[in-house]
Tab-separated table of C-alpha atoms in Angstrom:
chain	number	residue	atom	x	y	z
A	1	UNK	CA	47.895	-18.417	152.237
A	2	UNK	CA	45.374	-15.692	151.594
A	3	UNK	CA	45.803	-16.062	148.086
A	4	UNK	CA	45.297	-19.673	147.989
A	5	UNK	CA	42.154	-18.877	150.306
A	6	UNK	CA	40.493	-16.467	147.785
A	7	UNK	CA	40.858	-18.935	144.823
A	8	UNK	CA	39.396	-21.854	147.191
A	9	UNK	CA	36.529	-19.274	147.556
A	10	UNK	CA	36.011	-17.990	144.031
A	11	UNK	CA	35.947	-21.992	142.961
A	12	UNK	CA	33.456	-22.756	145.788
A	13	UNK	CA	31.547	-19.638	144.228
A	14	UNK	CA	31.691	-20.860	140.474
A	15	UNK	CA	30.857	-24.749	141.667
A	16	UNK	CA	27.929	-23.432	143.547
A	17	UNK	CA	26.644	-21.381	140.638
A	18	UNK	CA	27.157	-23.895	137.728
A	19	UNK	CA	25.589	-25.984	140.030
A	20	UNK	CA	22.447	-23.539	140.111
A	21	UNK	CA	22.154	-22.728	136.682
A	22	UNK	CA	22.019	-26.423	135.788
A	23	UNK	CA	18.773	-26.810	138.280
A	24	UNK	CA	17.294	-24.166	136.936
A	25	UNK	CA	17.916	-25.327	133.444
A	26	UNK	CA	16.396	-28.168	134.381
A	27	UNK	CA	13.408	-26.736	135.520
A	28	UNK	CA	12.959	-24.514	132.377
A	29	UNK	CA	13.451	-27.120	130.095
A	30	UNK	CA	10.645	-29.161	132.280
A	31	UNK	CA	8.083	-25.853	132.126
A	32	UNK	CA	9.005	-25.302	128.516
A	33	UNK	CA	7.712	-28.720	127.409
A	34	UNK	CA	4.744	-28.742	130.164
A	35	UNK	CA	3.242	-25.066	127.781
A	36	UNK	CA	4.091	-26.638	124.926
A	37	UNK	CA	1.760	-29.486	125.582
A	38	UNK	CA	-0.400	-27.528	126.970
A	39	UNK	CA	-1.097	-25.085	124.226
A	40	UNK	CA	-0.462	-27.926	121.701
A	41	UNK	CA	-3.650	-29.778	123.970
A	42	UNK	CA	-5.877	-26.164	124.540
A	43	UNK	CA	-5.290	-24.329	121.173
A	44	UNK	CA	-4.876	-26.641	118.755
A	45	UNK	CA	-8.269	-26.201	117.783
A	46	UNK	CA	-8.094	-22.607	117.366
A	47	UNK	CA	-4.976	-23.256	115.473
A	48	UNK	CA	-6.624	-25.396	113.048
A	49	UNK	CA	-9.549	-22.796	112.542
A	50	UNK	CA	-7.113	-19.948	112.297
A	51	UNK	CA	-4.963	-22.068	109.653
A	52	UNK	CA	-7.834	-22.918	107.323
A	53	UNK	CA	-9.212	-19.734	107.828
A	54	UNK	CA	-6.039	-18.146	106.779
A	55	UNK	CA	-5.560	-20.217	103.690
A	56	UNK	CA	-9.229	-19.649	102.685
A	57	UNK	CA	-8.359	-16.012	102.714
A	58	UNK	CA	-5.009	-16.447	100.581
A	59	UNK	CA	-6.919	-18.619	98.250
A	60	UNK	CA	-10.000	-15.624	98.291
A	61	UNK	CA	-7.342	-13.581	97.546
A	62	UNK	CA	-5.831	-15.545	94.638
A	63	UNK	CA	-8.610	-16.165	93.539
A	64	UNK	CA	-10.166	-12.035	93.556
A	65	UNK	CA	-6.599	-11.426	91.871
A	66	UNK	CA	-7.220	-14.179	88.869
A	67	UNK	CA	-10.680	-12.495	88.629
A	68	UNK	CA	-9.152	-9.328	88.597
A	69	UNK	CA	-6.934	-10.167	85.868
A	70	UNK	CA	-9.753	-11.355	83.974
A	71	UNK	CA	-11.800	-8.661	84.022
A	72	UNK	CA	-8.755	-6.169	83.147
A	73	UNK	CA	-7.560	-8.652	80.403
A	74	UNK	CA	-11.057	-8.487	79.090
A	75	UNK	CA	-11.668	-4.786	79.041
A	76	UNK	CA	-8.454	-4.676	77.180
A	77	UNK	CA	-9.376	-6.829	74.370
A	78	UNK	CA	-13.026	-5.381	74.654
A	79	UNK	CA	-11.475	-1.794	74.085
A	80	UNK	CA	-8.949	-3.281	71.231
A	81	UNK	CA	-11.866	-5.278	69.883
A	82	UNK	CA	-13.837	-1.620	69.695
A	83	UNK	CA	-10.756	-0.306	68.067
A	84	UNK	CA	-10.907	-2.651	65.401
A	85	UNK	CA	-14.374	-2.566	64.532
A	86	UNK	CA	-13.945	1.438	64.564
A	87	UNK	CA	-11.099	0.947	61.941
A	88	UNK	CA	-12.940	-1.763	59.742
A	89	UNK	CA	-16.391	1.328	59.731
A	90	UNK	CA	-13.322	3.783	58.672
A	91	UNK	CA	-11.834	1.869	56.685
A	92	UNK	CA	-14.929	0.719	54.703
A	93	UNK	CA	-16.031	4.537	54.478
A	94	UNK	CA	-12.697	5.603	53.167
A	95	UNK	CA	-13.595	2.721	50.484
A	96	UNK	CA	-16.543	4.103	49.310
A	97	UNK	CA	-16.045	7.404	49.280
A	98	UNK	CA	-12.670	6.521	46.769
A	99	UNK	CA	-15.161	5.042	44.428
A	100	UNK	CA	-17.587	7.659	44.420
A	101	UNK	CA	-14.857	10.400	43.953
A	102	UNK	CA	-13.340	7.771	41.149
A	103	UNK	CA	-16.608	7.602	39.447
A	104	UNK	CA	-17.544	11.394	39.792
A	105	UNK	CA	-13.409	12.021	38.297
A	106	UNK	CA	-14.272	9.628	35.380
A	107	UNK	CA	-17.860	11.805	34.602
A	108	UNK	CA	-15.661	15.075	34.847
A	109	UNK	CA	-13.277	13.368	32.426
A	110	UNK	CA	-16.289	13.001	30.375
A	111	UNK	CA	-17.916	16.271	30.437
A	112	UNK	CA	-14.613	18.723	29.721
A	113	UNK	CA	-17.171	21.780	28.197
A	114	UNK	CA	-18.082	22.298	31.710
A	115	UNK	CA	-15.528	23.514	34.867
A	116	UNK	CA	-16.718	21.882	38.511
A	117	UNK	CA	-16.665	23.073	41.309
A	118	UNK	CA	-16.700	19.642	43.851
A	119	UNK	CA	-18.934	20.286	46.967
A	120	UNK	CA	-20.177	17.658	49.830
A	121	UNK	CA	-23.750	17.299	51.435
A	122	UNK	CA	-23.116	19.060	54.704
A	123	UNK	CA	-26.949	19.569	55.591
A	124	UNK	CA	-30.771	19.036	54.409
A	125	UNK	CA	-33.452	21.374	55.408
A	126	UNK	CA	-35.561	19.878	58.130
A	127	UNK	CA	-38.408	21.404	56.883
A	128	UNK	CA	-37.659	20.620	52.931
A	129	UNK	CA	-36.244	17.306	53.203
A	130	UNK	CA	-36.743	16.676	49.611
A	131	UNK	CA	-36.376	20.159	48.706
A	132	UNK	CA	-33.200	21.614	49.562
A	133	UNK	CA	-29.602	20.534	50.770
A	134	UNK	CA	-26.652	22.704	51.903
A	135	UNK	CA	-23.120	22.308	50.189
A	136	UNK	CA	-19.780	23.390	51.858
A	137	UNK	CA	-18.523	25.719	48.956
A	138	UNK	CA	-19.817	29.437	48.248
A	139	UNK	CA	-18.556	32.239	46.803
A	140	UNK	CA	-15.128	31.950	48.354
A	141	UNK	CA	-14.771	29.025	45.558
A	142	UNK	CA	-16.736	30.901	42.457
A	143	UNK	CA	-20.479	29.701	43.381
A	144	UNK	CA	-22.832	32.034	43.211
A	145	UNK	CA	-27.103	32.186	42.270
A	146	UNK	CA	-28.624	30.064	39.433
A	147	UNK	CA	-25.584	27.448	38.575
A	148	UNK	CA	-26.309	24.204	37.910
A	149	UNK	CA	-25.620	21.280	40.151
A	150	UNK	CA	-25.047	17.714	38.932
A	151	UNK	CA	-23.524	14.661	39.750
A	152	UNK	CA	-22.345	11.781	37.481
A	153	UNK	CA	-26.276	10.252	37.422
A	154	UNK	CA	-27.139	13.550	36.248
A	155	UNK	CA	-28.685	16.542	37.377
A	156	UNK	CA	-29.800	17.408	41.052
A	157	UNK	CA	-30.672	21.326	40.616
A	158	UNK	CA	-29.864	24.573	41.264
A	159	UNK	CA	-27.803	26.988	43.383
A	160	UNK	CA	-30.201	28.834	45.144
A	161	UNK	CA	-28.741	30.976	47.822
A	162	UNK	CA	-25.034	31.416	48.156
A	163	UNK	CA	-22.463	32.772	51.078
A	164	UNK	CA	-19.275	32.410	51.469
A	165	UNK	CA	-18.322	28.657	52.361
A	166	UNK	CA	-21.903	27.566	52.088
A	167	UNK	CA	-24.881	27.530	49.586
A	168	UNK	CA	-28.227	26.296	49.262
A	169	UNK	CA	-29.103	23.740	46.205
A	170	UNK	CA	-32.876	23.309	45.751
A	171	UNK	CA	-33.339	20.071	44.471
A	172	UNK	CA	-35.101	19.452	40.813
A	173	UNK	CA	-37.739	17.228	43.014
A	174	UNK	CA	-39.114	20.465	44.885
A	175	UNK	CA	-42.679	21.067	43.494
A	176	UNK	CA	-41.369	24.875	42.687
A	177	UNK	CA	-38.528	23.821	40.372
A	178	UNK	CA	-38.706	24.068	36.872
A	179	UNK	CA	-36.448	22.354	34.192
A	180	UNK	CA	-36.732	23.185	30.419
A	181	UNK	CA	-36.326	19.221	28.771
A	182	UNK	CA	-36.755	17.300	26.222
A	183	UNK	CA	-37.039	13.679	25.046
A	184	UNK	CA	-33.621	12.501	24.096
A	185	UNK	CA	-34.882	9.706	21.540
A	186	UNK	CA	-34.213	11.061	18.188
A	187	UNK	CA	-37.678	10.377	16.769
A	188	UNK	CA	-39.141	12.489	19.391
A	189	UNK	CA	-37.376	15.331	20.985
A	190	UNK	CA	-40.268	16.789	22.196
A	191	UNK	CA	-39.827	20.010	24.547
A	192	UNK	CA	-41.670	20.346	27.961
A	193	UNK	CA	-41.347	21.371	31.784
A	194	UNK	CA	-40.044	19.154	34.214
A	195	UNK	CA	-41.358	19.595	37.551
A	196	UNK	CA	-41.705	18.662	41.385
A	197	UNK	CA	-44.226	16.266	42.373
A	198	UNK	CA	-46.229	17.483	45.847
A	199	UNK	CA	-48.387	14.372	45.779
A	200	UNK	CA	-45.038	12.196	45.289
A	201	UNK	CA	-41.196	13.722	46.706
A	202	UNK	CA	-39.633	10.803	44.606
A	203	UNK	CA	-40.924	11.462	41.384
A	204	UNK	CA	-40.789	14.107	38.598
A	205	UNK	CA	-43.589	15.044	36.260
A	206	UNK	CA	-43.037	16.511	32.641
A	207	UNK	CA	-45.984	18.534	32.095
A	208	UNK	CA	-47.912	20.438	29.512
A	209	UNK	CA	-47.673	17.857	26.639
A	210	UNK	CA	-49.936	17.713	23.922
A	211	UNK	CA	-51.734	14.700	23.693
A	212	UNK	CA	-50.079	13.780	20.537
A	213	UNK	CA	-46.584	14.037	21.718
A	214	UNK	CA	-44.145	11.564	20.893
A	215	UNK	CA	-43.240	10.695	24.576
A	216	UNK	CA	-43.505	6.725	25.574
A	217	UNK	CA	-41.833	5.038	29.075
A	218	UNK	CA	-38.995	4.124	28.615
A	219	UNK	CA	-37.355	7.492	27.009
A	220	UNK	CA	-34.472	9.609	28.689
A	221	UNK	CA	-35.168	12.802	29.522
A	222	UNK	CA	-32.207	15.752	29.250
A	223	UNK	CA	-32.550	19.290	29.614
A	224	UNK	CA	-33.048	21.190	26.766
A	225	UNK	CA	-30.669	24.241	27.411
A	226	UNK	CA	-33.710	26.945	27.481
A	227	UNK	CA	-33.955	29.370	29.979
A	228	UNK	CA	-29.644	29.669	30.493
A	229	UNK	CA	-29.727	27.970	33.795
A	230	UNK	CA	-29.593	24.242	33.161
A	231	UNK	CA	-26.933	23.075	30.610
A	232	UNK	CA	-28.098	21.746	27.700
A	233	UNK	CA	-27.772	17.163	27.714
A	234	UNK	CA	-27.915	16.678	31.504
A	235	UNK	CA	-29.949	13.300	32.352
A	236	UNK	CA	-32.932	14.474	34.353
A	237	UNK	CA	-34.720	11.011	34.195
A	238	UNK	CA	-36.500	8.405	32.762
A	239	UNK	CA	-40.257	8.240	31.591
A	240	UNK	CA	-42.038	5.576	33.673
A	241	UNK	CA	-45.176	6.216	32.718
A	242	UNK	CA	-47.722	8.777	30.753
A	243	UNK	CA	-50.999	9.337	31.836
A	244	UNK	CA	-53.608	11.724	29.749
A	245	UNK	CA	-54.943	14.596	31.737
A	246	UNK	CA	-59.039	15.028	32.231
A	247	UNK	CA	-60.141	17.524	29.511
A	248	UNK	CA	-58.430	15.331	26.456
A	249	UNK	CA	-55.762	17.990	25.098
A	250	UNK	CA	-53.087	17.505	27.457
A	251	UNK	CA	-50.960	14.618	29.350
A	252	UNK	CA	-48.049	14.427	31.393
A	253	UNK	CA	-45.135	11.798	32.116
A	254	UNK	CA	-44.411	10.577	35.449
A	255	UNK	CA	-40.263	10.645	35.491
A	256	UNK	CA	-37.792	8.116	37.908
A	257	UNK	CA	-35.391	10.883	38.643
A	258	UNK	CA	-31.550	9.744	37.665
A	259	UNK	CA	-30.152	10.895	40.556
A	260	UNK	CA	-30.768	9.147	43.664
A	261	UNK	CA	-31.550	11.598	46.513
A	262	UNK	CA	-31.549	9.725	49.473
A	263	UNK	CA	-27.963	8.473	48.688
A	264	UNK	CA	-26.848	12.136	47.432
A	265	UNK	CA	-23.085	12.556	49.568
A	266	UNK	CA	-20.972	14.683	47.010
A	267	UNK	CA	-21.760	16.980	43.660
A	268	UNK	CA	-20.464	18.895	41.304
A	269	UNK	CA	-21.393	22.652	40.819
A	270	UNK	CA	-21.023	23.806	37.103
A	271	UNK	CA	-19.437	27.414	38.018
A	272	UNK	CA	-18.690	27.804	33.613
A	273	UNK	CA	-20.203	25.576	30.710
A	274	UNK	CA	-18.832	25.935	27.388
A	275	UNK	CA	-21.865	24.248	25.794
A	276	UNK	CA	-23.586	26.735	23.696
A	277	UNK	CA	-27.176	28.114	24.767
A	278	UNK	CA	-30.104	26.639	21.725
A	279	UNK	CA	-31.708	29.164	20.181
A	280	UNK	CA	-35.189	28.122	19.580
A	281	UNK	CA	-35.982	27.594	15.910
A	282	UNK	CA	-39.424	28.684	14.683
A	283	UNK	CA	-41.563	29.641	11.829
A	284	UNK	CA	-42.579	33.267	12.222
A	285	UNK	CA	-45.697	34.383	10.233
A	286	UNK	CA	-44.911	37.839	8.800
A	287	UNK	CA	-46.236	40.791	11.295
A	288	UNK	CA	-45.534	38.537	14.298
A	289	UNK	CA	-42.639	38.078	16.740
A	290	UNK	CA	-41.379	34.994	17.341
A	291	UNK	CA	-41.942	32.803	20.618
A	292	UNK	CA	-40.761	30.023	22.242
A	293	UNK	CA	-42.173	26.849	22.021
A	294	UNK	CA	-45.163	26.586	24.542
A	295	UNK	CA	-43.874	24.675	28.066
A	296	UNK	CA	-39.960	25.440	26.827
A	297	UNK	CA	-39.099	28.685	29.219
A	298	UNK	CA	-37.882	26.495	31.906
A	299	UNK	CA	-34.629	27.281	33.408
């Protein structure tokens, strides 16, 4: 009996509290859809604001990482676009310096009485523009004072000063210089001094001509081999133009040079020449020594 009793009562219990819950599930469900409507009614608004404000950001953002992109995409191609036009300068210096090392190999193909020496412009004196440049071989490679230096337009001057991985050239167009030449025509060959032009860097002058010498524009000047510096045969220029001095014994030639200076990158320095030194042939009167020709002691 007391068994059946405390079931009865256990039932009563779980009827009672099924019972309960279900109320009270009713009553949540009721205030669950009363705040829904209620924030669905107060803070929709907000919502909507919040919403477009959130997908103006993500779009910001999309649109800060496209422009991002962009800008790294074009620094890329900006720094491969620099590459390029780096390579084309190198390449296109690489160019011409093969032909003006093939064309100064042909000239020493040409020339085999002399032995070279190949130096490159490293430097010009600031203060001598026209007068002087600096070479990157001394005596560590056989240069040393008073060789000649040429190129395959001809001849550009002297060694000057010399150390040991450098030397000074002073050029034929310094006013100082002096080059024993002569006209090359075969009518002619008339000796003289070539010289620097103060009054005019780019030009030469061959000076101390008699008024009667056979010199007319047009005519190559070489050097004549006097004075053992200067080889004899090397192109020093061409006669542009002859003007008579004031006083009506003597003239002078205005020379183009045959080397262009401005453009001067590589020469050769002549460190042995093979070409024998002229001996200058004159008539001696008997009781007399003989000279040299007047204007022929150039170097």
């Amino acid at each position: 009996m007391r068994f059946f009793y405390k079931k009865a009562v256990i039932l009563t219990v779980a009827v009672i509290t099924v019972f309960l819950l279900a109320i009270s599930a009713s009553r949540g469900k009721y205030q669950f859809t009363f705040s829904e409507h209620l924030v669905t009614v107060v803070l929709a608004p907000v919502e909507s604001v919040v919403a477009k404000l959130g997908y103006g950001l993500r779009q910001a953002g999309a649109t800060t990482g496209q422009i991002w992109n962009v800008y790294r995409d074009n620094q890329a191609l900006q720094a491969e676009n620099d590459q390029l036009r780096q390579n084309t300068i190198d390449v296109t210096e690489i160019v011409a310096e093969n032909a003006r090392l093939r064309t100064m190999l042909e000239y020493k193909k040409t020339a085999p009485q002399f032995d070279f020496v190949t130096a490159s412009v490293i430097a010009r004196d600031p203060g001598t523009w026209t007068n002087t440049i600096i070479i990157n071989r001394g005596t560590d490679s056989g240069i040393t004072k008073d060789m000649a230096v040429v190129t395959h337009q001809g001849l550009v001057g002297s060694v000057v000063q010399a150390y040991s991985t450098t030397a000074k050239v002073q050029l034929i167009l310094d006013p100082r210089s002096a080059v024993g030449a002569l006209v090359q025509r075969p009518d002619s060959r008339v000796v003289a001094i070539v010289e620097g032009n103060a009054a005019k860097v780019a030009e030469l002058r061959m000076v101390n001509l008699a008024r009667d010498a056979d010199i007319i524009k047009g005519d190559k000047i070489i050097t004549s081999g006097f004075g053992g510096i200067y080889p004899k045969g090397l192109l020093v220029g061409e006669a542009v133009d002859v003007i008579n001095e004031e006083g009506g014994l003597l003239k002078y030639a205005v020379l183009k040079p045959a080397v262009d200076f401005d453009r001067l990158e590589e020469v050769f320095v002549i460190v042995r020449s093979r070409e024998p030194i002229p001996v200058p042939q004159t008539v001696t009167p008997p009781g007399q020594q003989q000279a040299a020709p007047k204007g022929a002691t150039g170097r």
